[in-house]
Coordinates of C-alpha atoms and ligand atoms in Angstrom, one line a residue:
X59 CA 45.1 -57.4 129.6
X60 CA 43.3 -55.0 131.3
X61 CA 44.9 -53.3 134.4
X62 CA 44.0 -54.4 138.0
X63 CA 42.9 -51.8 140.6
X64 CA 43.2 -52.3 144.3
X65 CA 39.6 -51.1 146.0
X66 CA 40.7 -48.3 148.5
X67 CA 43.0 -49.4 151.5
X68 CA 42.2 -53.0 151.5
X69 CA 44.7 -55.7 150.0
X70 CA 41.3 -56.6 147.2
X71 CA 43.0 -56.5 143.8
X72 CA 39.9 -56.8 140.7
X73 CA 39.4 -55.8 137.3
X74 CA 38.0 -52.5 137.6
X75 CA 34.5 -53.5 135.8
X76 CA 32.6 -55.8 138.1
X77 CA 28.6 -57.0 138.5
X78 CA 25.8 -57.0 140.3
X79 CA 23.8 -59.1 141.4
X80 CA 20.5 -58.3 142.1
X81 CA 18.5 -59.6 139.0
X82 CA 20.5 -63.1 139.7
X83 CA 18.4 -64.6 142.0
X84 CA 16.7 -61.9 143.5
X85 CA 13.0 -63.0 143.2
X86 CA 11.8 -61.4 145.8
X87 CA 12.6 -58.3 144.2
X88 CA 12.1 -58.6 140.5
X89 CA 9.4 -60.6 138.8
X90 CA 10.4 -63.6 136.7
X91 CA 14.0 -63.8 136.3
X92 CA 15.8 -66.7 134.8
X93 CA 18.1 -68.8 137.0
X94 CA 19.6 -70.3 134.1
X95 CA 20.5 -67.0 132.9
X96 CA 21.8 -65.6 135.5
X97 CA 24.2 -69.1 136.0
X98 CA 25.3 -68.1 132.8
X99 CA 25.7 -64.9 133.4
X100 CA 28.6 -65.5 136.5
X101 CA 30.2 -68.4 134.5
X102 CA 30.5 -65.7 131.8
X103 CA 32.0 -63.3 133.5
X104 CA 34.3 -65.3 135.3
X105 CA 35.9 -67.0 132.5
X106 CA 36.2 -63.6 131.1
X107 CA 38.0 -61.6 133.7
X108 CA 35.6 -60.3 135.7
X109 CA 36.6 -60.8 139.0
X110 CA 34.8 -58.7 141.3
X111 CA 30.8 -59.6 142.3
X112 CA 28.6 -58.0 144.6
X113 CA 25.4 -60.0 146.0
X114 CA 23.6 -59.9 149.3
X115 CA 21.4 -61.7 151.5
X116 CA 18.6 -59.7 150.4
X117 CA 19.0 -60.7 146.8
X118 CA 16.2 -63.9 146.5
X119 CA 16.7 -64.2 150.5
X120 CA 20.1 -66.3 149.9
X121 CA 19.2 -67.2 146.6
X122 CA 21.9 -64.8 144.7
X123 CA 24.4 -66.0 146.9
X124 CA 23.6 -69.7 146.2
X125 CA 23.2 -69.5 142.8
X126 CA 26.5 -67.6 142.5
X127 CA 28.4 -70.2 145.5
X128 CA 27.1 -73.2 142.7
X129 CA 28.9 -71.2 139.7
X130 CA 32.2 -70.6 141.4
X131 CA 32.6 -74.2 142.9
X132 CA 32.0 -75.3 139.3
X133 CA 34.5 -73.4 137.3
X134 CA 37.0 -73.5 140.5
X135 CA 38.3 -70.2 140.5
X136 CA 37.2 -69.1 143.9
X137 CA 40.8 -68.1 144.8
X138 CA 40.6 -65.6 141.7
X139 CA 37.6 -64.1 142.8
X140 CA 36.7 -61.6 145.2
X141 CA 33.3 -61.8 146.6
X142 CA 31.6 -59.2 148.3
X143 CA 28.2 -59.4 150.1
X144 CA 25.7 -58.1 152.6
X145 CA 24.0 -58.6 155.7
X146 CA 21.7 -57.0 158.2
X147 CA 18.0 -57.6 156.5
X148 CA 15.8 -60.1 158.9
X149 CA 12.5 -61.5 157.1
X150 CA 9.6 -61.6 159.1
X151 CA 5.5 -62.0 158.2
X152 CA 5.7 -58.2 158.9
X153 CA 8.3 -57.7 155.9
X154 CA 12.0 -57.0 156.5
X155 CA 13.7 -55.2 158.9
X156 CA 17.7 -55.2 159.6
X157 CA 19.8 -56.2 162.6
X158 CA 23.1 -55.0 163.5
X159 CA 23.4 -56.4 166.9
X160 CA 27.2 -58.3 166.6
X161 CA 25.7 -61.7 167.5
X162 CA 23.6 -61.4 164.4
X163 CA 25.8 -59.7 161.9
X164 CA 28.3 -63.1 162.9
X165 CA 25.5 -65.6 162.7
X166 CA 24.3 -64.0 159.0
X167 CA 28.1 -63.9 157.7
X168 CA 27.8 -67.7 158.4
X169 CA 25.4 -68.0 157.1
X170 CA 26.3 -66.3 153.7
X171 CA 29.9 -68.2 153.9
X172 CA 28.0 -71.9 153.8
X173 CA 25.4 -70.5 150.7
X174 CA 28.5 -69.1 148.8
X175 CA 30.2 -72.4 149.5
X176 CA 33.4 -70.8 150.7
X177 CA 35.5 -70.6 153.8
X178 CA 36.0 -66.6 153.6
X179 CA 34.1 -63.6 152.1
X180 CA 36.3 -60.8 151.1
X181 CA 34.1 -57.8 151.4
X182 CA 31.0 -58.0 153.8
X183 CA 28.7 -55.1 153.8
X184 CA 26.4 -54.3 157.0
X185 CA 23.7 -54.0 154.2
X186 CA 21.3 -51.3 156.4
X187 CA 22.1 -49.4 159.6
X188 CA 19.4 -50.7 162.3
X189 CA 18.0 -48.4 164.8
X190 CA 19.4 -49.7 168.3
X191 CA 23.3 -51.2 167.7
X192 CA 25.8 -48.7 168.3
X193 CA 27.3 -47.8 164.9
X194 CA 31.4 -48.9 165.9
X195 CA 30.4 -51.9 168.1
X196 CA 28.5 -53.3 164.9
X197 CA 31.8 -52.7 162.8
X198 CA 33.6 -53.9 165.8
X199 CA 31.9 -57.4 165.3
X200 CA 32.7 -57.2 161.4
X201 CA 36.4 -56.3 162.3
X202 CA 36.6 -59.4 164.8
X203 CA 35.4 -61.6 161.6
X204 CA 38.0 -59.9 159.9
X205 CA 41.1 -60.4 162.4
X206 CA 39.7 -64.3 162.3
X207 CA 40.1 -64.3 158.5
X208 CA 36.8 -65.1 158.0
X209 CA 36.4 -61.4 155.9
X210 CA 39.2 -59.8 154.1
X211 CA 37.2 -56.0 154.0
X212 CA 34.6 -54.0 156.0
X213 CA 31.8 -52.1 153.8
X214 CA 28.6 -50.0 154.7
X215 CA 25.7 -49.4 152.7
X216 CA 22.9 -47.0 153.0
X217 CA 24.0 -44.9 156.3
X218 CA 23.7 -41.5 156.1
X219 CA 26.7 -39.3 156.5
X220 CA 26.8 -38.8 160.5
X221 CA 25.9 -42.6 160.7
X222 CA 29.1 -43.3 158.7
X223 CA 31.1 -41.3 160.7
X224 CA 29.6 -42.7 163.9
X225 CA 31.2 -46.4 162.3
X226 CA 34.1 -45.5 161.5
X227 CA 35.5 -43.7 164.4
X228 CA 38.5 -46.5 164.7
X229 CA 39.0 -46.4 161.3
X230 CA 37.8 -50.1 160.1
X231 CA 35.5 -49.3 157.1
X232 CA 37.3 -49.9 153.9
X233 CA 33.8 -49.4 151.4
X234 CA 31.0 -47.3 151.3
X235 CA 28.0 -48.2 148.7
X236 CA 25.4 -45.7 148.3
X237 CA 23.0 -45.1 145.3
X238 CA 25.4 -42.7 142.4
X239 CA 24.3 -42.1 139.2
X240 CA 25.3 -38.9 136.4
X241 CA 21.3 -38.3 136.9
X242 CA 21.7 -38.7 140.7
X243 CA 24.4 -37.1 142.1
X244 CA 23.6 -35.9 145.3
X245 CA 26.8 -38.4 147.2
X246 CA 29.0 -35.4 145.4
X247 CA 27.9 -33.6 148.2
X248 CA 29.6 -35.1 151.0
X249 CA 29.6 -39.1 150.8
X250 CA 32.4 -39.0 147.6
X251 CA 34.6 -36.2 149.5
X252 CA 34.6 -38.0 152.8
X253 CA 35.1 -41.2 151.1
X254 CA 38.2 -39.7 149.3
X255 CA 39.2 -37.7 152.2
X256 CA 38.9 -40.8 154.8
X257 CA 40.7 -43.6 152.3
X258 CA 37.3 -45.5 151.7
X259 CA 36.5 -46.4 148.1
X260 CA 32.9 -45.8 146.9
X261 CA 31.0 -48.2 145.5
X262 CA 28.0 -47.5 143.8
X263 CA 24.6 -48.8 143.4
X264 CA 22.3 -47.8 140.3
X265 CA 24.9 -46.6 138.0
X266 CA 23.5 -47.5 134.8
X267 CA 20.1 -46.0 136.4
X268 CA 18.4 -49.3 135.8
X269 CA 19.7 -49.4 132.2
X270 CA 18.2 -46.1 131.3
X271 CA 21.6 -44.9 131.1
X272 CA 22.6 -47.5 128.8
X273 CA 20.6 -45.8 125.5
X274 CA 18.2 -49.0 124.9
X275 CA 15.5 -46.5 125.9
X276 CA 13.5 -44.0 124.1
X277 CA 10.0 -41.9 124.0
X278 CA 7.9 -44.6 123.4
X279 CA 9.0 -47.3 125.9
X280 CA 6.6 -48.7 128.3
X281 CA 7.7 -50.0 131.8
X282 CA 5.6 -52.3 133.3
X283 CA 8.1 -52.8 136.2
X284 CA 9.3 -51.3 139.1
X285 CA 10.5 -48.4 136.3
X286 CA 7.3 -47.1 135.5
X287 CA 7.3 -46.0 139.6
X288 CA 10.9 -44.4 139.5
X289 CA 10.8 -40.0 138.9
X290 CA 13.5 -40.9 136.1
X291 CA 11.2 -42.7 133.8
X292 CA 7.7 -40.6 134.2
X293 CA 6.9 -37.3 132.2
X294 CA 9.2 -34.6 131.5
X295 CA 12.0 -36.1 133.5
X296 CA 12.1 -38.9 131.5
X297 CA 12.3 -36.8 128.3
X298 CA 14.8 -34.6 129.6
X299 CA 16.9 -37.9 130.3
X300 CA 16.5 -38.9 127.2
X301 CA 17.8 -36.1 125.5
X302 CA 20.9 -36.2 127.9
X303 CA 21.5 -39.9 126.8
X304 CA 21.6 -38.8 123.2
X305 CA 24.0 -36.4 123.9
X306 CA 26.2 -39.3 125.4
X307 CA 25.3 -41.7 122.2
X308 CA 27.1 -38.7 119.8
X309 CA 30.2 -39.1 122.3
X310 CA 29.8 -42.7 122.3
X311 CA 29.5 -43.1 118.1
X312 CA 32.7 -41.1 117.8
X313 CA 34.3 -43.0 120.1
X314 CA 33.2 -46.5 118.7
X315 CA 31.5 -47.8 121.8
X316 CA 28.1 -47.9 123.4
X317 CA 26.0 -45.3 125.7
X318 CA 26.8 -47.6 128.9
X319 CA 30.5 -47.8 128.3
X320 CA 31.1 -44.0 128.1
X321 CA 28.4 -43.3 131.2
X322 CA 30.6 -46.3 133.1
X323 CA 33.9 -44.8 132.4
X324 CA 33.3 -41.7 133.1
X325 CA 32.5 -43.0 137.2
X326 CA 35.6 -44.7 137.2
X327 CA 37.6 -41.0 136.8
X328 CA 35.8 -40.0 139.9
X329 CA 38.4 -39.7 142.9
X330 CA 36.7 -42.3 145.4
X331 CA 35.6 -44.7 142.8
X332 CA 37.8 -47.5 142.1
X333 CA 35.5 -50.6 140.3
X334 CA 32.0 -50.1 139.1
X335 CA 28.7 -53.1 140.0
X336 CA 26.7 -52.5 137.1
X337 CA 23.6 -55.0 137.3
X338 CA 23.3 -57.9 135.0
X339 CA 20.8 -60.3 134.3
X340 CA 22.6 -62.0 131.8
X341 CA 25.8 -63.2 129.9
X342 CA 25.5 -60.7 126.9
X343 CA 24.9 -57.9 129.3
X344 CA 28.1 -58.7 131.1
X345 CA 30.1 -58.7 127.8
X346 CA 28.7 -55.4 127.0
X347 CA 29.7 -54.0 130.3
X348 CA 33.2 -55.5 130.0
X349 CA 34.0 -53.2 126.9
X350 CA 34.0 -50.2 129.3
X351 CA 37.1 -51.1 129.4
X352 CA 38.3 -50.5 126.4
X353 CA 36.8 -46.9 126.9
X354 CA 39.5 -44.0 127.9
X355 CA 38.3 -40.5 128.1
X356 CA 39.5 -37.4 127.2
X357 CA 39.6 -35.1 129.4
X358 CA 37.5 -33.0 127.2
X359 CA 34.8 -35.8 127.4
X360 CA 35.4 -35.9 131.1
X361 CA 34.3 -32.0 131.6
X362 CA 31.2 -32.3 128.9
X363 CA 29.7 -35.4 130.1
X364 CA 29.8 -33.3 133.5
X365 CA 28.0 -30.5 132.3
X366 CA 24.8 -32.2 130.5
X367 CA 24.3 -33.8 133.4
X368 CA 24.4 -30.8 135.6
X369 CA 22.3 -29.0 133.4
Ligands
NAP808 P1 22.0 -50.6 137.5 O1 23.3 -51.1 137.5 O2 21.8 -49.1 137.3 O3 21.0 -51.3 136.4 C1 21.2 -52.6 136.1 C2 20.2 -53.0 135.1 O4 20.4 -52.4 133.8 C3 20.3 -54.5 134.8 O5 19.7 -55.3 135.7 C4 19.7 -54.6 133.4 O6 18.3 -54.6 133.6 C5 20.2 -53.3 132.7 N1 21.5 -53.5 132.1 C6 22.7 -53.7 132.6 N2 23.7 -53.7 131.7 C7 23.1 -53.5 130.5 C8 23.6 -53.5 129.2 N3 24.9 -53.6 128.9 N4 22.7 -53.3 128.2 C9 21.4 -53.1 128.5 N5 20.8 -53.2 129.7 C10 21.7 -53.4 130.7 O7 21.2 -50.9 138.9 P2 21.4 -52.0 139.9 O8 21.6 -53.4 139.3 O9 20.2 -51.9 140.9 O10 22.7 -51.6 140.7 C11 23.9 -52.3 140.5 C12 24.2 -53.3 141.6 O11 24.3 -52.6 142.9 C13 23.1 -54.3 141.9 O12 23.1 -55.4 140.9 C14 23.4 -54.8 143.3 O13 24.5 -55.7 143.3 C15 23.9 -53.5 143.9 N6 22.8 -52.7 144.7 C16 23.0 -52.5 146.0 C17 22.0 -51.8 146.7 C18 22.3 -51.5 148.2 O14 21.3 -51.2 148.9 N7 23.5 -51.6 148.6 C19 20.9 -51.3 146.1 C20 20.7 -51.6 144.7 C21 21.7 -52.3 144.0 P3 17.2 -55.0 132.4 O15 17.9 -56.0 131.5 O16 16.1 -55.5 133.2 O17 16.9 -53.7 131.7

């Protein structure tokens, strides 16, 4: 049985090792992905006790969230799951903006309820900070959704610090997510103490750097994809990733589990980090995630996975 963690100060109780969502569904930003797969990939997960999945709007325009609404009605477990997603991103000819203004952010969050096939979403991200809407009146609308029982949680995502802090002056945001990785850890700087400081739990986006940091990579792989245009996977900081990974994959051997389970355990001993989204695009992925935790690390581990990665 593996033990249930409660994300931050909400009442959201999950299997610490959830998934994203992004390659389910998400057309618009990834190039030929399997629908059937990624069905298979949310049935899989939640008949194996994952119980935590983050989509958005953004992901296939609505397409994540459909694909995932058609999965949950079918196994009928929706009470067992906690569903988090995002809104804010408005399509237009011109590409996508976001929106923040309260009469939007309510009119999405319908919008997302009906295409997830359910009566209440449990965590609802404002996805991106727009330009215009005061920070707290946008949160405002989120926390009238949430005193309605339409929402059981308040997240952001992508606000810089001093927009954060803006939000949150009445105290209503339960989540940040913002881009962590051990190859990008700039959020140490000030998102991950605030968020510990301030009672919000951290979620991250990018753990598994796009599955570099799951070992399945080495000096020879070609990325025809939106890796080959990342800093992490060109030249010499590509190598130099690489031979961090390997250092992970002699910790990982003597430990009897994969690259990604130590990299993924070692986020969830971080003070503000309480369940971990790494991105799936399939069911065998998702088992492979899952055996993170199985994964407990020394604190030994702990302090040397820390320094080749500060190196
Ligand atoms: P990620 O978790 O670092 O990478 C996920 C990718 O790694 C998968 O799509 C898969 O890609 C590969 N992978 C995952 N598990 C694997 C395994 N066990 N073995 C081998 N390969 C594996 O990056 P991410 O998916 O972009 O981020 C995680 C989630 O955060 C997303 O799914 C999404 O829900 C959310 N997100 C949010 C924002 C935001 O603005 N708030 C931005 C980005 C993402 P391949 O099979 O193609 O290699």
């Amino acid at each position: 049985m593996t033990n249930k963690v409660q994300i931050g100060k909400t009442d959201l109780v999950v299997n610490p090792v959830g998934m994203g969502t992004n390659k389910i569904g998400g057309h618009n930003l990834f190039p030929n992905l399997d629908e059937d797969a990624g069905r298979e990939a949310v049935r899989f997960a939640i008949n194996h006790g994952i119980d935590f999945i983050d989509t958005a709007y953004l992901y296939g325009k609505g397409r994540s969230e459909e694909l995932i609404g058609e999965i949950v009605e079918e196994t009928g477990k929706r009470s067992d799951l906690v569903i988090a997603t995002k809104v804010s991103p408005v399509f237009t000819d011109d590409g996508m903006s976001n929106n923040n203004a309260p009469s939007y952010l309510k009119q999405e969050v319908e919008n997302s309820l009906k295409r997830l096939k359910t009566d209440y979403i449990d965590l609802i991200y404002i996805h991106y900070p727009d330009e215009d809407t005061p920070k707290a009146e946008a949160v405002g609308a989120l926390k009238e959704l949430k005193d309605e029982g339409k929402i059981r949680a308040i997240g952001l995502s992508n606000f810089s610090m001093e927009q954060i802090k803006e939000a949150n002056q009445d105290g209503y945001v339960d989540v940040y997510q913002g881009e962590y990785s051990l190859l990008n850890r700039s959020a140490e700087k000030e998102l991950l103490p605030y968020a510990a400081e301030s009672n919000l739990s951290f979620i991250q986006y990018f753990p598994l750097v796009a599955g570099l940091l799951t070992g399945k990579y080495n000096k020879d792989s070609q990325f025809n994809d939106m890796r080959g245009g990342l800093p992490y996977f060109q030249g010499e900081a590509f190598a130099n990733n690489l031979e961090k990974v390997e250092q992970i994959r002699k910790i990982a051997y003597e430990k009897g589990t994969e690259v990604a389970n130590v990299v993924l355990a070692w986020y969830l001993t971080r003070d503000a980090i309480d369940v971990i989204i790494p991105g799936v695009k399939n069911a065998e992925q998702v088992q492979s995630n899952l055996k993170t935790n199985d994964v407990s690390l020394t604190s030994n581990e702990i302090e040397t996975i820390d320094r080749i990665f500060k190196r």
